Tab-separated table of C-alpha atoms and ligand atoms in Angstrom:
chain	number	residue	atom	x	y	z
A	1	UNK	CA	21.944	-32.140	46.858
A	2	UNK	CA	19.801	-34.471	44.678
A	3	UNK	CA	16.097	-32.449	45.703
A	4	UNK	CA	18.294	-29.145	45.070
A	5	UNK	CA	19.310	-30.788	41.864
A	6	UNK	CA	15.162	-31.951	41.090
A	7	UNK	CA	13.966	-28.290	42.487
A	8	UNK	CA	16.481	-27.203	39.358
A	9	UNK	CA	14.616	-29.365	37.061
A	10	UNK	CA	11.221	-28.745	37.682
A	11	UNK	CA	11.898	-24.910	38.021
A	12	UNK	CA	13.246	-25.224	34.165
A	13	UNK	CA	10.339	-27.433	33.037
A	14	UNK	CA	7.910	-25.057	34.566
A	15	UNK	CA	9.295	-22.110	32.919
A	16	UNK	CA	9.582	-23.890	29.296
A	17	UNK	CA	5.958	-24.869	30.063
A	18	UNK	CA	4.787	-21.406	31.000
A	19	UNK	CA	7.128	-19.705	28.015
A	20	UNK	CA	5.268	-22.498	25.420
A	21	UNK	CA	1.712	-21.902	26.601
A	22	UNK	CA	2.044	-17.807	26.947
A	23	UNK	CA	3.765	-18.403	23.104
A	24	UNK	CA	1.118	-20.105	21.706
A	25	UNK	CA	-1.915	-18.226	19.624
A	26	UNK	CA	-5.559	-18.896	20.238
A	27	UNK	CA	-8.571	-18.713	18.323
A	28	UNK	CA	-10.777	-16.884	20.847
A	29	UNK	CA	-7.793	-14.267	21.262
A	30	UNK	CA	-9.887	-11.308	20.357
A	31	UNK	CA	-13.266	-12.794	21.742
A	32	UNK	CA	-13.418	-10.130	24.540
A	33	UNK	CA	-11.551	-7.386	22.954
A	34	UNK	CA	-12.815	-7.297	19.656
A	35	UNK	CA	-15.761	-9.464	19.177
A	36	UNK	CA	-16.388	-7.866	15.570
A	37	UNK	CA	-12.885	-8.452	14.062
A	38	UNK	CA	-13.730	-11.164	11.654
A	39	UNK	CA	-16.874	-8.957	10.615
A	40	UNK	CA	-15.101	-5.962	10.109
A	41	UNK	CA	-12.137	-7.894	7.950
A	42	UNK	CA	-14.704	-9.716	6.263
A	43	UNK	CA	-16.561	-7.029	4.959
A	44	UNK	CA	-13.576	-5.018	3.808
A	45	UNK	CA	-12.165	-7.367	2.098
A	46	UNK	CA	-15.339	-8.298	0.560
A	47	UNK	CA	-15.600	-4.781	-0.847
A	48	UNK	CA	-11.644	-4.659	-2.132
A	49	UNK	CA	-12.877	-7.540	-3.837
A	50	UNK	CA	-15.970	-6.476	-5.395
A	51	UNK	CA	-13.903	-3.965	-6.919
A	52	UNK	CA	-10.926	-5.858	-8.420
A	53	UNK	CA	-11.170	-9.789	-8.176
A	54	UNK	CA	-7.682	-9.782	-7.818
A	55	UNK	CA	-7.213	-8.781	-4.718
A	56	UNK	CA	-8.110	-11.688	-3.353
A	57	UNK	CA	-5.203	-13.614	-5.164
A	58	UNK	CA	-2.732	-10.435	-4.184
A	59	UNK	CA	-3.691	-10.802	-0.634
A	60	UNK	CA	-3.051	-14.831	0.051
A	61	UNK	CA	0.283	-13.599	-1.999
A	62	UNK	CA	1.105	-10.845	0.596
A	63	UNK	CA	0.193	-13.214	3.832
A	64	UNK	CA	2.775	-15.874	2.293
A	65	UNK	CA	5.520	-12.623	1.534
A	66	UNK	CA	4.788	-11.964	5.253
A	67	UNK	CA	4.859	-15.203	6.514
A	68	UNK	CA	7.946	-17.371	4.581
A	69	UNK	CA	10.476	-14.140	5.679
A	70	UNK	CA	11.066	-14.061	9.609
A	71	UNK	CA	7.624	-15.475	9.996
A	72	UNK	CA	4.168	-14.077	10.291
A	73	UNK	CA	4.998	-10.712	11.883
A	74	UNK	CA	3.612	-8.279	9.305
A	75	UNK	CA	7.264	-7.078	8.488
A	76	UNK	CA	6.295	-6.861	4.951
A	77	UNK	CA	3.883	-4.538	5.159
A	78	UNK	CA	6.180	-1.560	6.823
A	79	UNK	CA	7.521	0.730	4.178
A	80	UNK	CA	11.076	0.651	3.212
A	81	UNK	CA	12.144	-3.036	3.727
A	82	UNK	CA	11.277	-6.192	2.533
A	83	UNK	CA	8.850	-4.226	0.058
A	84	UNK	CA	11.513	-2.782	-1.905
A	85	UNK	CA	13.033	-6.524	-2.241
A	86	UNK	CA	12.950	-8.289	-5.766
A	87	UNK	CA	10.146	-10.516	-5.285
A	88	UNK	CA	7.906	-8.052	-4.206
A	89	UNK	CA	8.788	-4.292	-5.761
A	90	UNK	CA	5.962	-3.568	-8.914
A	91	UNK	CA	4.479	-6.972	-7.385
A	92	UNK	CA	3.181	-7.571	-4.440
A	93	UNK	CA	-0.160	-6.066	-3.662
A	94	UNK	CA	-3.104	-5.135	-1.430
A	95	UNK	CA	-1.154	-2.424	1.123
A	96	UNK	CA	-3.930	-0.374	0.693
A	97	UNK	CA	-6.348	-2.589	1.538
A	98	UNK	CA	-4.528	-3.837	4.394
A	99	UNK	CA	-4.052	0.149	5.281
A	100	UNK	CA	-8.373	0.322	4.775
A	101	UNK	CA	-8.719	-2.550	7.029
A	102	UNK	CA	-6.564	-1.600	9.522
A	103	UNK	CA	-8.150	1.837	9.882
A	104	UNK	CA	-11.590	0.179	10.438
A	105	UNK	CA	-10.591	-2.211	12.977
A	106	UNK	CA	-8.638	0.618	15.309
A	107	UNK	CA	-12.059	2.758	15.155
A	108	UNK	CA	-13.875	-0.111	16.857
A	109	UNK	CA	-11.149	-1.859	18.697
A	110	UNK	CA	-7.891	0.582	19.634
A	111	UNK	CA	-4.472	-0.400	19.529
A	112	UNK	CA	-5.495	-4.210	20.471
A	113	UNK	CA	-5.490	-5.721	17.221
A	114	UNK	CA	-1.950	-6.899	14.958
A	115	UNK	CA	-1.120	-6.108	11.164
A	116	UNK	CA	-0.404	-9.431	11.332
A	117	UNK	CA	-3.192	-11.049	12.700
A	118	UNK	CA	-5.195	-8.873	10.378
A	119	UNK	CA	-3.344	-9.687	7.050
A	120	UNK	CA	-3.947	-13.698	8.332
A	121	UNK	CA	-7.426	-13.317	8.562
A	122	UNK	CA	-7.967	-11.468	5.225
A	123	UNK	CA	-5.738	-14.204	3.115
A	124	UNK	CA	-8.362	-16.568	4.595
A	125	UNK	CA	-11.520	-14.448	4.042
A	126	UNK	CA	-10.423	-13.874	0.966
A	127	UNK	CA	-10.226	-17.288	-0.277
A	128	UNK	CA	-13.426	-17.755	1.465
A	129	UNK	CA	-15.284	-14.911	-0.492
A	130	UNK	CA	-14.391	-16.122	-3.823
A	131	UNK	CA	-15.360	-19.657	-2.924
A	132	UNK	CA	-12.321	-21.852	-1.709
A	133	UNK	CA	-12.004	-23.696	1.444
A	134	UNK	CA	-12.112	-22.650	4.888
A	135	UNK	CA	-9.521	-22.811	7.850
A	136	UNK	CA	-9.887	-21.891	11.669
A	137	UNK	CA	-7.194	-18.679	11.457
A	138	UNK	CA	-6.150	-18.095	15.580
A	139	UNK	CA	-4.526	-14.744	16.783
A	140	UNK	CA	-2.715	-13.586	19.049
A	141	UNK	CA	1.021	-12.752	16.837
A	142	UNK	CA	2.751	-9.671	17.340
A	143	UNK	CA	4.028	-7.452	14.810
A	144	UNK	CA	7.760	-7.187	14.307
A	145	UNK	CA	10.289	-4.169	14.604
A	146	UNK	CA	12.162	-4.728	11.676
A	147	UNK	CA	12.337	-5.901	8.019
A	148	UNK	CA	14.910	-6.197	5.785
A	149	UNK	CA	15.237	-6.178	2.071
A	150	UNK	CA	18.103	-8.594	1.784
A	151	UNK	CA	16.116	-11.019	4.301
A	152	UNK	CA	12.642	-10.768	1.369
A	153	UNK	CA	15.508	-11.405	-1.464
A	154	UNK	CA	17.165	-14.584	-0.010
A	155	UNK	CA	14.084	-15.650	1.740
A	156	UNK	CA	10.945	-15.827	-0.976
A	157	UNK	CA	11.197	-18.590	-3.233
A	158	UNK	CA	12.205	-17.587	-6.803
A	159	UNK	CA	10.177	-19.190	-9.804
A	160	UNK	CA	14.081	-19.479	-11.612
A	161	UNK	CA	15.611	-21.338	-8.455
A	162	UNK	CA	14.799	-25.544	-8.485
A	163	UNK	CA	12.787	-27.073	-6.836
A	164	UNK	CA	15.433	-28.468	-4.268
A	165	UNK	CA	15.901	-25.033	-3.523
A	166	UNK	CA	12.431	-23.934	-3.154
A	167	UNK	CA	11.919	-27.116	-0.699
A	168	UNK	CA	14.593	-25.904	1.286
A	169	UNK	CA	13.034	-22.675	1.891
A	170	UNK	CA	9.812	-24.362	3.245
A	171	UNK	CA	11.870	-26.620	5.152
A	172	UNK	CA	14.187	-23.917	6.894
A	173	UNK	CA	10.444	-22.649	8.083
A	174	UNK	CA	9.148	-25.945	10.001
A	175	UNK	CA	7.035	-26.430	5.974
A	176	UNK	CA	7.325	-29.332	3.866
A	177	UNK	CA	7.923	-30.835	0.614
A	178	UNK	CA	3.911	-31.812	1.106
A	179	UNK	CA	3.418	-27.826	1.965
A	180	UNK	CA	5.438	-26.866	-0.991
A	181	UNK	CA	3.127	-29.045	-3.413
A	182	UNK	CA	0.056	-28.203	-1.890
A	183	UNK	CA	0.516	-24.164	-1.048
A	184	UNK	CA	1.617	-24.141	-5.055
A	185	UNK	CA	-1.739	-24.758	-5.758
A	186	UNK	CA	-2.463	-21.157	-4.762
A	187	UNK	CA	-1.322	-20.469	-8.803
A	188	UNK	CA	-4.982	-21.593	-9.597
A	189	UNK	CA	-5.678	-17.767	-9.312
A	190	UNK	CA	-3.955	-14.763	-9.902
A	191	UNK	CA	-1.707	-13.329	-12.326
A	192	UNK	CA	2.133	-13.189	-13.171
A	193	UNK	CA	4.208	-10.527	-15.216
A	194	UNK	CA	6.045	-12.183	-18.462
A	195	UNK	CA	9.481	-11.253	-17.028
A	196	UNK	CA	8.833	-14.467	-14.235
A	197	UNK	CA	8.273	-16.925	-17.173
A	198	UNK	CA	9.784	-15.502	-20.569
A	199	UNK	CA	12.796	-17.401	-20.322
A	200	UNK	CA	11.006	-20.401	-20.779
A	201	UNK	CA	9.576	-19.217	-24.233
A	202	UNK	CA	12.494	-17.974	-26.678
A	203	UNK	CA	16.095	-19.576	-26.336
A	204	UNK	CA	15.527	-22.105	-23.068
A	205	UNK	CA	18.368	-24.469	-23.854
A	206	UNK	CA	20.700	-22.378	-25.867
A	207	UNK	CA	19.494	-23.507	-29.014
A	208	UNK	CA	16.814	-21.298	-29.366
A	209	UNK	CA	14.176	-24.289	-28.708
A	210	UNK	CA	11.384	-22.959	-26.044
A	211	UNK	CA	11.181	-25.214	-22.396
A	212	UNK	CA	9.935	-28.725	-24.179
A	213	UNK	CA	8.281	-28.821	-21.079
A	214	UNK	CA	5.282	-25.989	-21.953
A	215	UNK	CA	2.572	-27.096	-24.392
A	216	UNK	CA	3.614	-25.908	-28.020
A	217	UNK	CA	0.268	-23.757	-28.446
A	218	UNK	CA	0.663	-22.034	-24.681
A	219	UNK	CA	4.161	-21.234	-25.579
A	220	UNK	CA	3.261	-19.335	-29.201
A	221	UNK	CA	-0.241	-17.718	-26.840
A	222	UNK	CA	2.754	-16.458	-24.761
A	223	UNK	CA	5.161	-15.540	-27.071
A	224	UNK	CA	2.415	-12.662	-28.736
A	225	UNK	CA	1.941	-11.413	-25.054
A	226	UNK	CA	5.357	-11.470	-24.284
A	227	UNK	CA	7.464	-10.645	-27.188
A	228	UNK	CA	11.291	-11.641	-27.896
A	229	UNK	CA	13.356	-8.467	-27.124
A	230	UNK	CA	10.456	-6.171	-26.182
A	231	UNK	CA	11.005	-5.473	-22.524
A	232	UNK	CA	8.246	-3.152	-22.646
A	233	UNK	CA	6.346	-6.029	-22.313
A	234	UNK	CA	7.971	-7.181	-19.228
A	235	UNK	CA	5.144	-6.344	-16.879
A	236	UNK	CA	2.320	-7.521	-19.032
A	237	UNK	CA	-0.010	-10.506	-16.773
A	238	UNK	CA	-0.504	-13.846	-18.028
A	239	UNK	CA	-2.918	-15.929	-16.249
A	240	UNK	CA	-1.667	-18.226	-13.554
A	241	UNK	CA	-4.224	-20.479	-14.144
A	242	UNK	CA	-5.494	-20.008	-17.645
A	243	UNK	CA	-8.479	-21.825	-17.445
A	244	UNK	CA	-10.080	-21.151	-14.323
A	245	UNK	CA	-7.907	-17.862	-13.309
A	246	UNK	CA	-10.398	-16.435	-11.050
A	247	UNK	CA	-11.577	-20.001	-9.732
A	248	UNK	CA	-10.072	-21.632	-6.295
A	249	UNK	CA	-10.380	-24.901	-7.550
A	250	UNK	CA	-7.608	-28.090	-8.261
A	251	UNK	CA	-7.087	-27.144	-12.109
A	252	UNK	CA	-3.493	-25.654	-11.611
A	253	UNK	CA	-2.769	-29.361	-10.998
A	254	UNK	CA	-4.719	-30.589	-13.922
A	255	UNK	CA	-2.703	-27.729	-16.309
A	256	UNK	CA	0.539	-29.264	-14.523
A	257	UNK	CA	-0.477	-33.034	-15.632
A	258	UNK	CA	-0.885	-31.137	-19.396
A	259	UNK	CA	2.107	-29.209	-19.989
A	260	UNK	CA	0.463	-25.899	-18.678
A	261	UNK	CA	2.386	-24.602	-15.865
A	262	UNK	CA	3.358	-20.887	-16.124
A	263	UNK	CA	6.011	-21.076	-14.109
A	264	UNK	CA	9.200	-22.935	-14.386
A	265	UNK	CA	8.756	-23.880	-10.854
A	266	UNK	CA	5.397	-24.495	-11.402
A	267	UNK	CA	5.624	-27.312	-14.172
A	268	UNK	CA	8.982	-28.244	-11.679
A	269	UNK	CA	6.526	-29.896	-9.584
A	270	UNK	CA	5.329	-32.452	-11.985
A	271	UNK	CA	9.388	-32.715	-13.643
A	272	UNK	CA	12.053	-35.490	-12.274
A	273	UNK	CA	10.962	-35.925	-8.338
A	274	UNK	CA	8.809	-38.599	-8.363
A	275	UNK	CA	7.406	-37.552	-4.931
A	276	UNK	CA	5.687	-34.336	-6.094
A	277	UNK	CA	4.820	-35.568	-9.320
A	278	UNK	CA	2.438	-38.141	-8.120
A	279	UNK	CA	0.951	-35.663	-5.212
A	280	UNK	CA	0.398	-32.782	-8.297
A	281	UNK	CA	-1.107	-36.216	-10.123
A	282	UNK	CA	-3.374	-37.149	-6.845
A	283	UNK	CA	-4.547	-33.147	-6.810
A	284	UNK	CA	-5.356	-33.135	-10.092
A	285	UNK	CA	-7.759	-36.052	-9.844
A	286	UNK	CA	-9.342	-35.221	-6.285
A	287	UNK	CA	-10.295	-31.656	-5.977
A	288	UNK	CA	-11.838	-31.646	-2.518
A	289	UNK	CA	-8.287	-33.471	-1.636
A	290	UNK	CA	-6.940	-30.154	-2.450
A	291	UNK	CA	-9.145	-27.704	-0.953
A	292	UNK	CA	-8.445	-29.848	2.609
A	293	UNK	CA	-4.827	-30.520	2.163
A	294	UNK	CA	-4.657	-26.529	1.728
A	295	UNK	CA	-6.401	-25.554	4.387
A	296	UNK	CA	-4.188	-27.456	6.917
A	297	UNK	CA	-0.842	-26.280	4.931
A	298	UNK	CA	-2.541	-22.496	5.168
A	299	UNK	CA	-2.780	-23.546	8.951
A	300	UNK	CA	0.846	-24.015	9.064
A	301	UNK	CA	2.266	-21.201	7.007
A	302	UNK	CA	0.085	-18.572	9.049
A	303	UNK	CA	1.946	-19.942	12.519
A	304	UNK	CA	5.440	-20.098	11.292
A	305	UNK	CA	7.940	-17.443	13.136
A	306	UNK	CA	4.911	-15.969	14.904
A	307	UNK	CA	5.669	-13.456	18.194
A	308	UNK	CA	3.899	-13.632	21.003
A	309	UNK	CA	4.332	-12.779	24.576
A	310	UNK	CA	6.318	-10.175	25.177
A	311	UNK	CA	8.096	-9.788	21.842
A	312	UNK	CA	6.498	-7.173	19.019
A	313	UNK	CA	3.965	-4.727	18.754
A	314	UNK	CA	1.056	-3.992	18.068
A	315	UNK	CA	1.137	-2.038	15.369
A	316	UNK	CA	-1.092	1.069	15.019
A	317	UNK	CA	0.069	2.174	11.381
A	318	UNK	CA	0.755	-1.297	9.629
A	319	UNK	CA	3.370	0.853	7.398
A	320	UNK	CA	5.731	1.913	10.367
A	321	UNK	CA	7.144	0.755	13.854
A	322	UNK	CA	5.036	2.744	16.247
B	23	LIG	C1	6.610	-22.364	-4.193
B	23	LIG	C2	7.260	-21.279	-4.538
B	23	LIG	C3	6.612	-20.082	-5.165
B	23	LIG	C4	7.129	-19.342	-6.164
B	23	LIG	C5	8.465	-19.557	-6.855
B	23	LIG	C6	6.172	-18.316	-6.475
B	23	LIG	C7	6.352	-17.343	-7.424
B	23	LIG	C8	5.385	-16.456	-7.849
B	23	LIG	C9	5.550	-15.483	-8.890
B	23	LIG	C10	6.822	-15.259	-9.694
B	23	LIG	C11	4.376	-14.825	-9.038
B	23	LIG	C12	4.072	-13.707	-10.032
B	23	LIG	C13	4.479	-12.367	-9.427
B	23	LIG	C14	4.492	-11.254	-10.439
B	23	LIG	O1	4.579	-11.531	-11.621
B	23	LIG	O2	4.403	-10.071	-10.033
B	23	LIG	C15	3.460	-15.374	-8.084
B	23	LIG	C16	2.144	-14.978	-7.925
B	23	LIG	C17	1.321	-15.468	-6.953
B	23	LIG	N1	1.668	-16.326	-5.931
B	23	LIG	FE1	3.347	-17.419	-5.826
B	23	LIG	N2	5.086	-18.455	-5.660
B	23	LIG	C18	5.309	-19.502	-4.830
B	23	LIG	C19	4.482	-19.937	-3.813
B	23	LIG	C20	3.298	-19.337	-3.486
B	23	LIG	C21	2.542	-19.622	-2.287
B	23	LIG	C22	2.970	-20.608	-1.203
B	23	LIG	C23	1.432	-18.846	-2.323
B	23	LIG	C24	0.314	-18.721	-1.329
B	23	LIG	C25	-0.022	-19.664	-0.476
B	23	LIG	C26	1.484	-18.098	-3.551
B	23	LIG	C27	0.495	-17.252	-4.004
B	23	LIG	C28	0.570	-16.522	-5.170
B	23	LIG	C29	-0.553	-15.813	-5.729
B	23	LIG	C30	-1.967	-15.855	-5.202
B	23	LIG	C31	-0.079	-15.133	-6.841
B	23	LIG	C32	-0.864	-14.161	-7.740
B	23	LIG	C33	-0.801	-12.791	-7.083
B	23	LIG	C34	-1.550	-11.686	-7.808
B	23	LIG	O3	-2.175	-11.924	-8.849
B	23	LIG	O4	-1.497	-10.543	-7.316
B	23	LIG	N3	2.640	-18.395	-4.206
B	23	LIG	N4	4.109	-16.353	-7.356
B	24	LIG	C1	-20.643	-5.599	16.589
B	24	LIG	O1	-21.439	-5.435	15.447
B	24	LIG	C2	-22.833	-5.451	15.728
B	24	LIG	C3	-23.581	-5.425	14.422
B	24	LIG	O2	-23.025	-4.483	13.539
B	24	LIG	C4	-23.165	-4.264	16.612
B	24	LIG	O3	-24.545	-4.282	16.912
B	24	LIG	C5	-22.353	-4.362	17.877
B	24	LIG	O4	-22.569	-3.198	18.654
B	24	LIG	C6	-20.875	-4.485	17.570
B	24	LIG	N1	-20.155	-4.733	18.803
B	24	LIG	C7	-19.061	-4.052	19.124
B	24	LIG	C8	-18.442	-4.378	20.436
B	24	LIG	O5	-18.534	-3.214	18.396
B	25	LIG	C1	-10.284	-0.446	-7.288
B	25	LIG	O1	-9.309	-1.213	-7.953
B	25	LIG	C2	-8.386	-0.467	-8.721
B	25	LIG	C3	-7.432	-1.453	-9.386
B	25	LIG	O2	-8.103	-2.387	-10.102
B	25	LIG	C4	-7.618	0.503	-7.840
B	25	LIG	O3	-6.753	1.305	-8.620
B	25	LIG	C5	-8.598	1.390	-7.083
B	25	LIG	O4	-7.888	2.178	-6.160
B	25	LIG	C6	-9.613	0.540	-6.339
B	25	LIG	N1	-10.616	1.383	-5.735
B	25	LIG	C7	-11.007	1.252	-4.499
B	25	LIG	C8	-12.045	2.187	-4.011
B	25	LIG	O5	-10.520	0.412	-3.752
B	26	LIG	C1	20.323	-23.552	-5.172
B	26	LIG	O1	20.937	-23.705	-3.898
B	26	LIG	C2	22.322	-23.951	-3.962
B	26	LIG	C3	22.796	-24.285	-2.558
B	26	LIG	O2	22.378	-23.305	-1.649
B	26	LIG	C4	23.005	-22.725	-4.557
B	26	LIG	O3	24.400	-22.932	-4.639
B	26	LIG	C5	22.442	-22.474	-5.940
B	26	LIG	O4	22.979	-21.277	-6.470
B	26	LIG	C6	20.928	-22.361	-5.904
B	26	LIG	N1	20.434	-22.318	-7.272
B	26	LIG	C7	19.697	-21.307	-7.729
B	26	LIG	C8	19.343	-21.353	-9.173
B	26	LIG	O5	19.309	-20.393	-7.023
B	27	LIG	C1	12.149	-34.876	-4.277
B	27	LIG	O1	12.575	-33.597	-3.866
B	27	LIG	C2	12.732	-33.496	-2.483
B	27	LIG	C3	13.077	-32.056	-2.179
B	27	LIG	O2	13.942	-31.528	-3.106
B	27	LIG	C4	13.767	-34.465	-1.987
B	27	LIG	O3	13.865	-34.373	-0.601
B	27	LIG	C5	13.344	-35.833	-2.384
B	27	LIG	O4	14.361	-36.746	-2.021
B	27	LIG	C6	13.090	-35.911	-3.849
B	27	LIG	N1	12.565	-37.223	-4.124
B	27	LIG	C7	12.888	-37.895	-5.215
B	27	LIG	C8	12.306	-39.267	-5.345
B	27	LIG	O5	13.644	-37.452	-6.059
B	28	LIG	C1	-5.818	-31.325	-20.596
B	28	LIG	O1	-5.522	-31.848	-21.854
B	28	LIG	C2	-6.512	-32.714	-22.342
B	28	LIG	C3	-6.030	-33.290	-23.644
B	28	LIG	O2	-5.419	-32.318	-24.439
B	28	LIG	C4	-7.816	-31.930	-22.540
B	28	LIG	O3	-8.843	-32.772	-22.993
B	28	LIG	C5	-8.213	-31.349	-21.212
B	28	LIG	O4	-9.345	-30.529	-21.378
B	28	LIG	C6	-7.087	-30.544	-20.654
B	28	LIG	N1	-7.471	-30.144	-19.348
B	28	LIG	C7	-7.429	-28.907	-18.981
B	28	LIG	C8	-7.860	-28.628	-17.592
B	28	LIG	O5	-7.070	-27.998	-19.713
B	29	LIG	C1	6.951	-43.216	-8.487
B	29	LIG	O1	6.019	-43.371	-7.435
B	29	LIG	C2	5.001	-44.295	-7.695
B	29	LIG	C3	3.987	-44.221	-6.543
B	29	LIG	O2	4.587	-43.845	-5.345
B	29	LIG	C4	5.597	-45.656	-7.900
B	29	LIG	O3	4.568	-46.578	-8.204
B	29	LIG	C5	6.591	-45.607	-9.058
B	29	LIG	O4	7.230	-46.850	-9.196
B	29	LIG	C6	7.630	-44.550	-8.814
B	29	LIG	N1	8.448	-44.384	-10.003
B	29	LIG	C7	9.758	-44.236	-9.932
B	29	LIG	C8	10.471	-44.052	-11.229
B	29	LIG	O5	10.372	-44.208	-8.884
């Protein structure tokens, strides 16, 4: 009875054993079957950039889309879900380039290679090409069957919600409050459309005062790009980072420490919690803190909710379900 009962036990740890090492990803995934992969993303995205800086910006954006709703399974990138959600309709960007990429890599490697995977490794070549830090990226997630509009909605962090809010969305993903400061710091490039900040500018409190929390001089700069009762201008792009926008470097936290946040949730981060204002303060004072402390949280976002194993697909049109 008690060997019957150990035999029981070491049966289940040896299946949880072989279930966590078949589930985890590994960097030398597509060593064998697609020894060019990081060439091939690499040089694609290289020439999306080339032609619109952007792009790098839009596609760390899209990884994180993909990655904070059911995890990094590509589900953003299939048409008529989670693209069609708030946060990302008229916003998020780079499916083309994702669609270019894609194309390239079946041509040399068939069928063996994830949308997933792939938009991983561009975020990080990306940041790479236009100078940021670098993190090992490993492979080996499926792409998912489904995605949802409603999951993209409650799921992405809004830059109206507070920041106890926006913590608990990292949190519900295995992230931090750390992650939450740190992946922020992606706002040092990129742009953002005035409807995600306007409120801050015209009648914040009621009273018709602006948020006494934006510098007086960025608020009047926004206020002619933006205009009061104009929603015309609603899709017109401020500068995340106004002073170095096209620059991965640790000056989003330096415009936090000076009143120059964009977004509410942005300047949030240096508001009542003690806890993130001094880590904004540390960023803004050591920039190659930054560019390691992203690295590892860009480490951590592009693992969360990842299938492996038996679950997914790979994909072999990133827009639909094969
Ligand atoms: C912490 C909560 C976050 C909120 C509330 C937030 C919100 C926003 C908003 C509202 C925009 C502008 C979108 C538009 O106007 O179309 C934006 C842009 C951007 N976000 Fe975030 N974001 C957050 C976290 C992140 C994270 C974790 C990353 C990446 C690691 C990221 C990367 C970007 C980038 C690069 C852009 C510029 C995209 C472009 O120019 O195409 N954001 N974000
Ligand atoms: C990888 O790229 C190199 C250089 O372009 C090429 O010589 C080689 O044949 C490629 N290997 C495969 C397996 O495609
Ligand atoms: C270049 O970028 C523009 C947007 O800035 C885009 O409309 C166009 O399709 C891109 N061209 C190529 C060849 O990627
Ligand atoms: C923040 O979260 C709480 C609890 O889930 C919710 O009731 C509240 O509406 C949220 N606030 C905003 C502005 O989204
Ligand atoms: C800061 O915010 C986080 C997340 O909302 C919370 O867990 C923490 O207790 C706050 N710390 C302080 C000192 O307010
Ligand atoms: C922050 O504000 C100070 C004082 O106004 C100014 O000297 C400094 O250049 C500003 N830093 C940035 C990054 O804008
Ligand atoms: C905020 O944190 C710093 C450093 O952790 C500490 O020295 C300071 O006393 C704290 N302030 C408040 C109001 O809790």
């Amino acid at each position: 009875m008690k060997g019957f009962r150990v035999s029981i036990i070491s049966w289940f740890c040896f299946l949880f054993l072989c279930c966590f090492v078949c589930g985890q990803l590994d960097y030398n995934y597509y060593d064998a079957s697609c020894p060019n992969l990081t060439r091939i993303v690499k040089y694609s995205v290289w020439s999306a950039i080339s032609n619109d800086t952007r792009m790098a910006a839009s596609l760390l954006r899209l990884h994180f889309h993909d990655c904070i709703v059911n995890g990094c399974d590509a589900s953003v990138l299939l048409d008529g879900g989670e693209k069609n959600a708030k946060p990302n309709k008229g916003s998020a960007r780079g499916f083309e380039v994702i669609d270019t990429i894609k194309a390239n890599v079946e041509k040399f490697c068939p069928n063996t290679v994830s949308c997933a995977d792939i938009l991983t490794l561009a975020a990080r070549e990306a940041i790479l090409l236009i100078g940021g830090p670098f993190w090992s990226v490993s492979f080996g997630r499926r792409d998912g069957l489904t995605t949802s509009e409603d999951a993209a909605n409650n799921q992405v962090p809004s830059p109206f919600e507070p920041l106890e809010n926006i913590t608990a969305k990292f949190v519900s993903k295995g992230l931090d409050i750390k992650d939450v400061v740190v992946l922020s710091g992606a706002h040092t490039i990129g742009f953002a459309q005035c409807f995600t900040f306007k409120q801050r500018l015209f009648d914040f409190d009621g009273a018709g005062n602006p948020d006494p929390t934006m510098d007086a001089s960025m608020v009047s700069n926004l206020r002619s790009l933006c205009p009061n009762q104009d929603d015309s201008s609603d899709s017109n792009l401020a500068p995340l980072d106004a002073v170095t926008t096209n620059k991965f470097d640790n000056v989003y936290y330096k415009n936090l420490v000076n009143k120059t946040g964009l977004l509410q949730s942005d300047q949030a981060l240096v508001g009542d919690n003690n806890t993130t204002a001094q880590m904004v303060l540390g960023y803004s004072r050591y920039p190659y803190l930054f560019l390691k402390d992203f690295a590892a949280s860009m480490v951590k976002l592009g693992s969360v909710g990842v299938l492996t194993g038996k679950d997914g697909e790979i994909r072999k049109n990133c827009r639909v379900v094969n």
